């Protein structure tokens, strides 16, 4: 908001952009918290829809009530935490994957994969799951066109196999571009390719340090344990993260 440039050395870029939008629009964190409430209501509806698609109407209704009464979801509503946006986007991608399964359309699958990648820009722990998306699209699943079935009966099912391969390749390409976008941005404005979340070192050391008590400690409040890291290293988020790993 101050410089017009995105600077994030702790959170992945998705949530800071979300918060910046509401702060720019209203200038108040109240709007961010109200947006969280709206996202949580949307999440409840999406969880119900996904459960209904998989297991029927009664399961969908039960899932709605279980999600609505889930204490951590209530707790996060009033706090500035990326989980609020992440859970909503992840459930939306799950919903779209189910729609893609039933429609068999490549475009629907690519949209679902793109939403999954956007979710990974909000919470980077989802990045490790990205390679499994195209594999999942090729697996033999009830209600979906099956690549394995196509392999079993190669000649008559080749169009089906071809469609599934096109879907997996297209999804991987779109998701890959989305995940790499922050790196391209930081290369342009900072001259350094930064991953979507260069906070792994801070997170690791926060739970593995001399004063860790089984939880997570904000080490920025205990500079005596970071004194050995030179100032020039701290200026670069990726190098600072590596230093804390070491």
mmCIF file of C-alpha atoms in Angstrom:
data_model
loop_
_atom_site.group_PDB
_atom_site.id
_atom_site.type_symbol
_atom_site.label_atom_id
_atom_site.label_comp_id
_atom_site.label_asym_id
_atom_site.label_seq_id
_atom_site.Cartn_x
_atom_site.Cartn_y
_atom_site.Cartn_z
ATOM 1 C CA UNK A 1 0.000 0.000 0.000
ATOM 2 C CA UNK A 2 2.875 2.340 0.759
ATOM 3 C CA UNK A 3 5.184 1.676 -2.191
ATOM 4 C CA UNK A 4 2.969 0.000 -4.776
ATOM 5 C CA UNK A 5 5.226 -3.058 -4.656
ATOM 6 C CA UNK A 6 4.481 -6.428 -3.134
ATOM 7 C CA UNK A 7 6.832 -7.310 -0.300
ATOM 8 C CA UNK A 8 6.314 -10.566 1.535
ATOM 9 C CA UNK A 9 9.010 -12.521 3.324
ATOM 10 C CA UNK A 10 6.755 -14.479 5.650
ATOM 11 C CA UNK A 11 3.335 -15.172 4.130
ATOM 12 C CA UNK A 12 2.767 -16.521 0.634
ATOM 13 C CA UNK A 13 1.608 -13.709 -1.629
ATOM 14 C CA UNK A 14 -2.088 -14.643 -1.921
ATOM 15 C CA UNK A 15 -3.294 -13.523 1.483
ATOM 16 C CA UNK A 16 -1.335 -10.223 1.628
ATOM 17 C CA UNK A 17 -2.922 -9.305 -1.717
ATOM 18 C CA UNK A 18 -6.360 -10.175 -0.337
ATOM 19 C CA UNK A 19 -5.810 -8.031 2.770
ATOM 20 C CA UNK A 20 -4.340 -5.180 0.708
ATOM 21 C CA UNK A 21 -7.458 -5.087 -1.484
ATOM 22 C CA UNK A 22 -9.775 -4.559 1.480
ATOM 23 C CA UNK A 23 -7.450 -2.089 3.211
ATOM 24 C CA UNK A 24 -7.145 -0.076 0.010
ATOM 25 C CA UNK A 25 -10.928 -0.138 -0.423
ATOM 26 C CA UNK A 26 -11.924 0.750 3.147
ATOM 27 C CA UNK A 27 -8.761 1.547 5.127
ATOM 28 C CA UNK A 28 -9.945 -0.667 7.982
ATOM 29 C CA UNK A 29 -9.281 -4.198 9.153
ATOM 30 C CA UNK A 30 -12.978 -4.436 10.015
ATOM 31 C CA UNK A 31 -13.651 -5.009 6.326
ATOM 32 C CA UNK A 32 -11.095 -7.847 6.310
ATOM 33 C CA UNK A 33 -12.860 -9.530 9.218
ATOM 34 C CA UNK A 34 -16.268 -9.088 7.570
ATOM 35 C CA UNK A 35 -14.829 -10.636 4.419
ATOM 36 C CA UNK A 36 -13.683 -13.557 6.562
ATOM 37 C CA UNK A 37 -17.255 -14.042 7.796
ATOM 38 C CA UNK A 38 -18.530 -14.077 4.212
ATOM 39 C CA UNK A 39 -15.828 -16.553 3.223
ATOM 40 C CA UNK A 40 -16.734 -18.833 6.116
ATOM 41 C CA UNK A 41 -20.411 -18.831 5.142
ATOM 42 C CA UNK A 42 -19.362 -19.642 1.587
ATOM 43 C CA UNK A 43 -17.091 -22.426 2.890
ATOM 44 C CA UNK A 44 -19.995 -23.986 4.804
ATOM 45 C CA UNK A 45 -22.092 -24.028 1.620
ATOM 46 C CA UNK A 46 -19.229 -25.503 -0.426
ATOM 47 C CA UNK A 47 -18.517 -28.256 2.105
ATOM 48 C CA UNK A 48 -22.201 -29.183 2.050
ATOM 49 C CA UNK A 49 -22.257 -29.208 -1.746
ATOM 50 C CA UNK A 50 -19.146 -31.391 -2.001
ATOM 51 C CA UNK A 51 -20.496 -33.872 0.580
ATOM 52 C CA UNK A 52 -23.850 -33.991 -1.225
ATOM 53 C CA UNK A 53 -22.187 -34.660 -4.578
ATOM 54 C CA UNK A 54 -20.146 -37.501 -3.088
ATOM 55 C CA UNK A 55 -22.526 -39.107 -0.596
ATOM 56 C CA UNK A 56 -26.024 -37.685 -1.040
ATOM 57 C CA UNK A 57 -28.297 -35.022 0.411
ATOM 58 C CA UNK A 58 -28.290 -36.267 4.027
ATOM 59 C CA UNK A 59 -24.486 -36.286 4.102
ATOM 60 C CA UNK A 60 -24.449 -32.765 2.653
ATOM 61 C CA UNK A 61 -26.782 -31.488 5.359
ATOM 62 C CA UNK A 62 -24.716 -33.153 8.096
ATOM 63 C CA UNK A 63 -21.527 -31.654 6.638
ATOM 64 C CA UNK A 64 -23.095 -28.172 6.670
ATOM 65 C CA UNK A 65 -23.912 -28.381 10.378
ATOM 66 C CA UNK A 66 -20.562 -29.935 11.306
ATOM 67 C CA UNK A 67 -18.687 -27.181 9.468
ATOM 68 C CA UNK A 68 -20.875 -24.382 10.835
ATOM 69 C CA UNK A 69 -20.300 -25.587 14.410
ATOM 70 C CA UNK A 70 -16.601 -26.330 13.988
ATOM 71 C CA UNK A 71 -14.854 -24.239 16.724
ATOM 72 C CA UNK A 72 -11.593 -23.438 14.849
ATOM 73 C CA UNK A 73 -13.588 -22.013 11.922
ATOM 74 C CA UNK A 74 -15.468 -19.731 14.328
ATOM 75 C CA UNK A 75 -12.209 -18.706 16.013
ATOM 76 C CA UNK A 76 -10.452 -17.796 12.755
ATOM 77 C CA UNK A 77 -13.282 -15.561 11.546
ATOM 78 C CA UNK A 78 -12.281 -12.619 13.700
ATOM 79 C CA UNK A 79 -8.549 -12.965 13.186
ATOM 80 C CA UNK A 80 -6.346 -11.845 10.320
ATOM 81 C CA UNK A 81 -5.328 -15.349 9.261
ATOM 82 C CA UNK A 82 -4.790 -16.814 5.811
ATOM 83 C CA UNK A 83 -6.721 -19.972 6.705
ATOM 84 C CA UNK A 84 -10.017 -18.146 6.122
ATOM 85 C CA UNK A 85 -9.263 -17.493 2.454
ATOM 86 C CA UNK A 86 -7.370 -20.738 1.935
ATOM 87 C CA UNK A 87 -10.141 -23.081 3.111
ATOM 88 C CA UNK A 88 -12.741 -21.320 0.967
ATOM 89 C CA UNK A 89 -10.574 -21.500 -2.170
ATOM 90 C CA UNK A 90 -9.600 -25.117 -1.521
ATOM 91 C CA UNK A 91 -13.217 -26.198 -1.097
ATOM 92 C CA UNK A 92 -14.167 -24.293 -4.246
ATOM 93 C CA UNK A 93 -11.481 -26.177 -6.175
ATOM 94 C CA UNK A 94 -12.753 -29.502 -4.770
ATOM 95 C CA UNK A 95 -16.264 -28.575 -5.886
ATOM 96 C CA UNK A 96 -15.019 -27.704 -9.363
ATOM 97 C CA UNK A 97 -13.056 -30.967 -9.616
ATOM 98 C CA UNK A 98 -16.262 -32.911 -8.961
ATOM 99 C CA UNK A 99 -18.086 -30.863 -11.588
ATOM 100 C CA UNK A 100 -15.254 -31.575 -14.041
ATOM 101 C CA UNK A 101 -15.487 -35.296 -13.305
ATOM 102 C CA UNK A 102 -19.141 -35.346 -14.202
ATOM 103 C CA UNK A 103 -18.983 -33.061 -17.208
ATOM 104 C CA UNK A 104 -15.850 -34.588 -18.735
ATOM 105 C CA UNK A 105 -14.934 -31.156 -20.112
ATOM 106 C CA UNK A 106 -11.271 -30.156 -20.267
ATOM 107 C CA UNK A 107 -12.141 -26.523 -19.491
ATOM 108 C CA UNK A 108 -13.841 -27.507 -16.216
ATOM 109 C CA UNK A 109 -10.819 -29.523 -15.140
ATOM 110 C CA UNK A 110 -8.410 -26.698 -15.961
ATOM 111 C CA UNK A 111 -10.533 -24.239 -13.945
ATOM 112 C CA UNK A 112 -10.439 -26.616 -10.973
ATOM 113 C CA UNK A 113 -6.667 -27.009 -11.262
ATOM 114 C CA UNK A 114 -6.191 -23.247 -11.525
ATOM 115 C CA UNK A 115 -8.205 -22.707 -8.339
ATOM 116 C CA UNK A 116 -6.105 -25.361 -6.614
ATOM 117 C CA UNK A 117 -2.933 -23.499 -7.639
ATOM 118 C CA UNK A 118 -4.346 -20.172 -6.426
ATOM 119 C CA UNK A 119 -5.073 -21.874 -3.091
ATOM 120 C CA UNK A 120 -1.402 -22.873 -2.946
ATOM 121 C CA UNK A 121 -0.451 -19.189 -3.237
ATOM 122 C CA UNK A 122 -2.409 -18.562 -0.040
ATOM 123 C CA UNK A 123 -1.042 -21.496 1.983
ATOM 124 C CA UNK A 124 2.180 -22.905 0.530
ATOM 125 C CA UNK A 125 1.862 -26.313 2.223
ATOM 126 C CA UNK A 126 -0.544 -27.188 -0.595
ATOM 127 C CA UNK A 127 2.311 -26.946 -3.117
ATOM 128 C CA UNK A 128 3.409 -30.500 -2.334
ATOM 129 C CA UNK A 129 -0.012 -31.730 -3.476
ATOM 130 C CA UNK A 130 0.081 -30.037 -6.884
ATOM 131 C CA UNK A 131 1.890 -32.888 -8.700
ATOM 132 C CA UNK A 132 -0.866 -35.264 -7.617
ATOM 133 C CA UNK A 133 -3.572 -33.253 -9.401
ATOM 134 C CA UNK A 134 -2.750 -34.417 -12.962
ATOM 135 C CA UNK A 135 -2.177 -37.955 -11.654
ATOM 136 C CA UNK A 136 -5.602 -37.888 -10.005
ATOM 137 C CA UNK A 137 -7.138 -36.732 -13.274
ATOM 138 C CA UNK A 138 -5.769 -39.867 -14.970
ATOM 139 C CA UNK A 139 -6.874 -42.355 -12.328
ATOM 140 C CA UNK A 140 -9.775 -44.783 -12.592
ATOM 141 C CA UNK A 141 -12.550 -43.100 -10.589
ATOM 142 C CA UNK A 142 -16.291 -43.800 -10.475
ATOM 143 C CA UNK A 143 -18.236 -41.205 -12.435
ATOM 144 C CA UNK A 144 -15.245 -40.015 -14.451
ATOM 145 C CA UNK A 145 -13.840 -40.967 -17.826
ATOM 146 C CA UNK A 146 -11.039 -43.365 -16.983
ATOM 147 C CA UNK A 147 -7.554 -43.390 -18.458
ATOM 148 C CA UNK A 148 -6.939 -46.794 -16.912
ATOM 149 C CA UNK A 149 -10.071 -48.092 -18.587
ATOM 150 C CA UNK A 150 -8.761 -46.621 -21.827
ATOM 151 C CA UNK A 151 -5.507 -48.540 -21.379
ATOM 152 C CA UNK A 152 -7.381 -51.785 -20.777
ATOM 153 C CA UNK A 153 -9.232 -51.419 -24.090
ATOM 154 C CA UNK A 154 -6.678 -49.361 -26.012
ATOM 155 C CA UNK A 155 -8.130 -48.979 -29.504
ATOM 156 C CA UNK A 156 -11.823 -48.204 -28.833
ATOM 157 C CA UNK A 157 -11.048 -45.987 -25.840
ATOM 158 C CA UNK A 158 -8.215 -43.944 -27.377
ATOM 159 C CA UNK A 159 -10.349 -40.752 -27.675
ATOM 160 C CA UNK A 160 -11.090 -40.988 -23.941
ATOM 161 C CA UNK A 161 -7.435 -41.516 -23.073
ATOM 162 C CA UNK A 162 -6.442 -38.630 -25.313
ATOM 163 C CA UNK A 163 -8.954 -36.334 -23.607
ATOM 164 C CA UNK A 164 -7.640 -37.274 -20.147
ATOM 165 C CA UNK A 165 -4.033 -36.673 -21.222
ATOM 166 C CA UNK A 166 -4.940 -33.289 -22.697
ATOM 167 C CA UNK A 167 -6.722 -32.425 -19.433
ATOM 168 C CA UNK A 168 -3.726 -33.412 -17.282
ATOM 169 C CA UNK A 169 -1.231 -31.519 -19.458
ATOM 170 C CA UNK A 170 -3.416 -28.401 -19.687
ATOM 171 C CA UNK A 171 -4.068 -28.393 -15.937
ATOM 172 C CA UNK A 172 -0.355 -28.797 -15.161
ATOM 173 C CA UNK A 173 0.569 -25.947 -17.499
ATOM 174 C CA UNK A 174 -1.985 -23.500 -16.098
ATOM 175 C CA UNK A 175 -1.268 -24.422 -12.472
ATOM 176 C CA UNK A 176 2.484 -24.178 -13.083
ATOM 177 C CA UNK A 177 2.221 -20.673 -14.524
ATOM 178 C CA UNK A 178 0.077 -19.524 -11.582
ATOM 179 C CA UNK A 179 2.540 -20.889 -9.024
ATOM 180 C CA UNK A 180 5.506 -19.294 -10.823
ATOM 181 C CA UNK A 181 3.918 -15.842 -11.168
ATOM 182 C CA UNK A 182 5.211 -14.542 -7.780
ATOM 183 C CA UNK A 183 8.730 -15.625 -8.737
ATOM 184 C CA UNK A 184 8.549 -13.672 -11.998
ATOM 185 C CA UNK A 185 7.211 -10.631 -10.146
ATOM 186 C CA UNK A 186 9.994 -10.632 -7.558
ATOM 187 C CA UNK A 187 12.579 -11.146 -10.301
ATOM 188 C CA UNK A 188 11.313 -7.972 -11.965
ATOM 189 C CA UNK A 189 11.088 -5.747 -8.868
ATOM 190 C CA UNK A 190 13.844 -7.199 -6.668
ATOM 191 C CA UNK A 191 16.184 -8.897 -9.115
ATOM 192 C CA UNK A 192 15.763 -12.224 -7.293
ATOM 193 C CA UNK A 193 13.525 -15.185 -8.003
ATOM 194 C CA UNK A 194 11.697 -15.856 -4.752
ATOM 195 C CA UNK A 195 9.459 -18.861 -4.198
ATOM 196 C CA UNK A 196 5.814 -18.216 -3.376
ATOM 197 C CA UNK A 197 6.606 -18.520 0.341
ATOM 198 C CA UNK A 198 10.227 -18.016 1.471
ATOM 199 C CA UNK A 199 9.265 -18.449 5.137
ATOM 200 C CA UNK A 200 10.181 -22.105 5.552
ATOM 201 C CA UNK A 201 13.290 -21.290 7.583
ATOM 202 C CA UNK A 202 11.443 -19.002 9.985
ATOM 203 C CA UNK A 203 8.711 -21.596 10.463
ATOM 204 C CA UNK A 204 11.214 -24.416 10.991
ATOM 205 C CA UNK A 205 13.411 -22.516 13.447
ATOM 206 C CA UNK A 206 10.372 -21.162 15.287
ATOM 207 C CA UNK A 207 9.555 -24.709 16.376
ATOM 208 C CA UNK A 208 13.158 -25.943 16.664
ATOM 209 C CA UNK A 209 15.143 -23.531 18.824
ATOM 210 C CA UNK A 210 16.605 -23.466 22.346
ATOM 211 C CA UNK A 211 13.429 -21.991 23.883
ATOM 212 C CA UNK A 212 10.886 -24.040 21.934
ATOM 213 C CA UNK A 213 8.425 -25.654 24.331
ATOM 214 C CA UNK A 214 6.464 -27.852 21.957
ATOM 215 C CA UNK A 215 4.763 -24.928 20.255
ATOM 216 C CA UNK A 216 5.903 -22.226 17.847
ATOM 217 C CA UNK A 217 7.964 -19.211 18.970
ATOM 218 C CA UNK A 218 8.174 -15.899 17.093
ATOM 219 C CA UNK A 219 11.966 -15.683 16.901
ATOM 220 C CA UNK A 220 11.881 -12.074 15.704
ATOM 221 C CA UNK A 221 11.044 -11.272 19.352
ATOM 222 C CA UNK A 222 14.212 -13.070 20.511
ATOM 223 C CA UNK A 223 16.935 -11.404 18.485
ATOM 224 C CA UNK A 224 19.684 -12.851 20.662
ATOM 225 C CA UNK A 225 19.194 -16.174 18.865
ATOM 226 C CA UNK A 226 19.407 -14.512 15.440
ATOM 227 C CA UNK A 227 22.408 -12.291 16.175
ATOM 228 C CA UNK A 228 24.802 -14.507 14.210
ATOM 229 C CA UNK A 229 22.910 -13.836 10.965
ATOM 230 C CA UNK A 230 24.566 -10.872 9.189
ATOM 231 C CA UNK A 231 22.496 -7.804 8.300
ATOM 232 C CA UNK A 232 23.112 -8.206 4.572
ATOM 233 C CA UNK A 233 21.659 -11.726 4.721
ATOM 234 C CA UNK A 234 18.512 -10.485 6.456
ATOM 235 C CA UNK A 235 17.812 -8.098 3.591
ATOM 236 C CA UNK A 236 17.090 -11.042 1.265
ATOM 237 C CA UNK A 237 14.110 -13.139 2.391
ATOM 238 C CA UNK A 238 15.291 -16.350 0.723
ATOM 239 C CA UNK A 239 18.815 -16.054 2.184
ATOM 240 C CA UNK A 240 17.391 -15.187 5.604
ATOM 241 C CA UNK A 241 15.208 -18.271 5.477
ATOM 242 C CA UNK A 242 18.152 -20.506 4.569
ATOM 243 C CA UNK A 243 20.221 -19.007 7.375
ATOM 244 C CA UNK A 244 17.579 -19.948 9.932
ATOM 245 C CA UNK A 245 17.477 -23.486 8.561
ATOM 246 C CA UNK A 246 21.232 -23.670 9.089
#
